mmCIF file of C-alpha atoms in Angstrom:
data_model
loop_
_atom_site.group_PDB
_atom_site.id
_atom_site.type_symbol
_atom_site.label_atom_id
_atom_site.label_comp_id
_atom_site.label_asym_id
_atom_site.label_seq_id
_atom_site.Cartn_x
_atom_site.Cartn_y
_atom_site.Cartn_z
ATOM 1 C CA GLN S 1 -5.132 -21.002 -5.871
ATOM 2 C CA VAL S 2 -4.562 -18.728 -2.837
ATOM 3 C CA VAL S 3 -2.017 -19.932 -0.353
ATOM 4 C CA LEU S 4 -2.168 -18.892 3.285
ATOM 5 C CA VAL S 5 0.571 -19.671 5.882
ATOM 6 C CA GLU S 6 -0.102 -19.047 9.521
ATOM 7 C CA SER S 7 2.871 -18.387 11.884
ATOM 8 C CA GLY S 8 3.466 -17.252 15.425
ATOM 9 C CA GLY S 9 2.098 -20.087 17.326
ATOM 10 C CA GLY S 10 3.765 -21.815 20.331
ATOM 11 C CA LEU S 11 3.769 -22.899 23.828
ATOM 12 C CA VAL S 12 2.926 -20.057 26.335
ATOM 13 C CA GLN S 13 1.639 -19.730 29.909
ATOM 14 C CA THR S 14 -1.593 -18.543 31.165
ATOM 15 C CA GLY S 15 -1.936 -14.757 30.892
ATOM 16 C CA ASP S 16 0.559 -14.601 28.055
ATOM 17 C CA SER S 17 0.052 -12.873 24.526
ATOM 18 C CA LEU S 18 0.693 -14.149 21.289
ATOM 19 C CA ARG S 19 0.394 -12.512 17.656
ATOM 20 C CA LEU S 20 -0.375 -14.781 14.646
ATOM 21 C CA SER S 21 0.405 -13.723 11.155
ATOM 22 C CA CYS S 22 -1.062 -15.030 7.919
ATOM 23 C CA PRO S 23 0.424 -13.640 4.662
ATOM 24 C CA SER S 24 -1.619 -14.491 1.580
ATOM 25 C CA SER S 25 -0.709 -14.857 -2.109
ATOM 26 C CA ALA S 26 -4.166 -13.633 -3.011
ATOM 27 C CA ARG S 27 -3.804 -11.029 -5.829
ATOM 28 C CA SER S 28 -7.090 -9.518 -4.520
ATOM 29 C CA PHE S 29 -6.455 -9.740 -0.950
ATOM 30 C CA SER S 30 -7.703 -6.124 -0.293
ATOM 31 C CA ASP S 31 -10.991 -7.417 -1.439
ATOM 32 C CA TYR S 32 -11.244 -10.445 0.636
ATOM 33 C CA ALA S 33 -12.900 -10.734 4.033
ATOM 34 C CA MET S 34 -10.469 -12.735 6.233
ATOM 35 C CA GLY S 35 -11.259 -14.989 9.108
ATOM 36 C CA TRP S 36 -9.634 -16.689 12.050
ATOM 37 C CA PHE S 37 -10.921 -20.160 13.374
ATOM 38 C CA ARG S 38 -9.475 -22.708 15.904
ATOM 39 C CA GLN S 39 -9.996 -26.358 16.447
ATOM 40 C CA ALA S 40 -9.183 -28.206 19.706
ATOM 41 C CA PRO S 41 -8.615 -32.173 19.491
ATOM 42 C CA GLY S 42 -11.961 -33.830 19.206
ATOM 43 C CA GLN S 43 -13.783 -30.600 18.683
ATOM 44 C CA GLU S 44 -15.476 -28.695 15.811
ATOM 45 C CA ARG S 45 -13.684 -25.991 14.018
ATOM 46 C CA GLU S 46 -15.029 -22.709 15.674
ATOM 47 C CA PHE S 47 -15.167 -19.200 14.486
ATOM 48 C CA ILE S 48 -12.866 -16.734 16.333
ATOM 49 C CA GLY S 49 -12.873 -13.432 14.433
ATOM 50 C CA SER S 50 -13.177 -11.841 10.960
ATOM 51 C CA ILE S 51 -12.366 -8.662 9.295
ATOM 52 C CA ASN S 52 -13.739 -7.009 6.235
ATOM 53 C CA ARG S 53 -12.227 -5.108 3.538
ATOM 54 C CA SER S 54 -12.919 -1.857 5.315
ATOM 55 C CA ARG S 55 -11.344 -3.252 8.430
ATOM 56 C CA GLY S 56 -14.666 -3.754 10.293
ATOM 57 C CA THR S 57 -14.419 -6.727 12.566
ATOM 58 C CA LEU S 58 -16.574 -9.306 14.272
ATOM 59 C CA TYR S 59 -15.561 -11.675 17.277
ATOM 60 C CA ALA S 60 -16.890 -14.770 18.981
ATOM 61 C CA ASP S 61 -18.060 -14.097 22.465
ATOM 62 C CA SER S 62 -15.401 -16.536 23.879
ATOM 63 C CA VAL S 63 -12.642 -14.220 22.837
ATOM 64 C CA LYS S 64 -14.086 -10.657 22.528
ATOM 65 C CA GLY S 65 -12.027 -8.248 24.380
ATOM 66 C CA ARG S 66 -9.079 -10.371 24.528
ATOM 67 C CA PHE S 67 -8.347 -11.121 20.838
ATOM 68 C CA ALA S 68 -8.079 -8.569 18.001
ATOM 69 C CA VAL S 69 -7.880 -9.145 14.178
ATOM 70 C CA SER S 70 -6.222 -6.538 11.988
ATOM 71 C CA ARG S 71 -4.935 -6.474 8.254
ATOM 72 C CA ASP S 72 -2.214 -4.789 6.306
ATOM 73 C CA ASN S 73 -3.393 -4.710 2.878
ATOM 74 C CA ALA S 74 0.084 -3.411 1.687
ATOM 75 C CA LYS S 75 1.638 -6.747 3.068
ATOM 76 C CA ASN S 76 -1.276 -8.947 2.104
ATOM 77 C CA THR S 77 -1.345 -10.035 5.600
ATOM 78 C CA VAL S 78 -3.859 -10.658 8.311
ATOM 79 C CA TYR S 79 -2.996 -10.750 12.091
ATOM 80 C CA LEU S 80 -4.632 -12.190 15.285
ATOM 81 C CA GLN S 81 -3.426 -10.501 18.478
ATOM 82 C CA MET S 82 -4.316 -12.781 21.424
ATOM 83 C CA ASN S 83 -3.942 -11.350 24.973
ATOM 84 C CA ASN S 84 -4.627 -12.929 28.251
ATOM 85 C CA LEU S 85 -4.332 -16.505 27.118
ATOM 86 C CA ALA S 86 -5.903 -19.290 29.096
ATOM 87 C CA PRO S 87 -5.571 -23.251 28.632
ATOM 88 C CA GLU S 88 -8.993 -23.277 26.947
ATOM 89 C CA ASP S 89 -7.425 -21.326 24.109
ATOM 90 C CA THR S 90 -5.239 -24.327 23.263
ATOM 91 C CA ALA S 91 -6.102 -25.327 19.619
ATOM 92 C CA VAL S 92 -4.709 -25.331 16.096
ATOM 93 C CA TYR S 93 -5.418 -21.860 14.761
ATOM 94 C CA TYR S 94 -6.329 -21.299 10.997
ATOM 95 C CA CYS S 95 -6.733 -18.088 8.825
ATOM 96 C CA ALA S 96 -9.033 -18.367 5.950
ATOM 97 C CA ALA S 97 -9.999 -16.066 2.973
ATOM 98 C CA ARG S 98 -13.388 -15.458 1.435
ATOM 99 C CA THR S 99 -13.638 -14.274 -2.045
ATOM 100 C CA SER S 100 -15.943 -11.449 -0.680
ATOM 101 C CA PRO S 101 -15.608 -8.381 0.979
ATOM 102 C CA PHE S 102 -18.086 -9.199 3.664
ATOM 103 C CA ILE S 103 -17.666 -10.898 6.939
ATOM 104 C CA SER S 104 -19.016 -14.348 7.561
ATOM 105 C CA THR S 105 -18.783 -16.600 10.794
ATOM 106 C CA GLU S 106 -19.519 -19.667 8.585
ATOM 107 C CA ARG S 107 -16.713 -22.081 7.853
ATOM 108 C CA ASP S 108 -18.280 -23.027 4.455
ATOM 109 C CA ALA S 109 -18.186 -19.261 3.384
ATOM 110 C CA TYR S 110 -14.363 -19.397 3.210
ATOM 111 C CA ASN S 111 -12.746 -20.300 0.110
ATOM 112 C CA PHE S 112 -9.209 -20.837 1.111
ATOM 113 C CA TRP S 113 -7.445 -22.060 4.203
ATOM 114 C CA GLY S 114 -4.081 -22.238 5.820
ATOM 115 C CA GLN S 115 -2.763 -25.490 7.354
ATOM 116 C CA GLY S 116 -2.897 -24.058 10.799
ATOM 117 C CA THR S 117 -0.545 -23.228 13.787
ATOM 118 C CA GLN S 118 -0.514 -24.784 17.070
ATOM 119 C CA VAL S 119 -1.166 -22.689 20.073
ATOM 120 C CA THR S 120 -0.678 -24.369 23.520
ATOM 121 C CA VAL S 121 -1.424 -22.617 26.855
ATOM 122 C CA SER S 122 -0.207 -24.126 29.927
ATOM 123 C CA SER S 123 -1.671 -23.483 33.496
#
């Protein structure tokens, strides 16, 4: 099993920035596409962004221009940089690993999930 542990969440104010980290235990991490999702209370889990093995990225329109996904294969870690946060960004954020080098926006395409980290943005 691949273990993912998100960290870096917290309580921030509108306009603040946060950087989430997600180290992975995957032995083949560099071959995996990695994704970030979020889920607000009562809402479906939604795609935020993803990065492939070559560091190509894809973002949801809701975060494009504000969030950035990156990866450090030497550290087996994927990151989510979040800038200009707003209250509507409040959610539990999850990282996920796909046993494939190709990006997907679909939840079911990912094989392993972290347990999430809470991000709360106050007005």
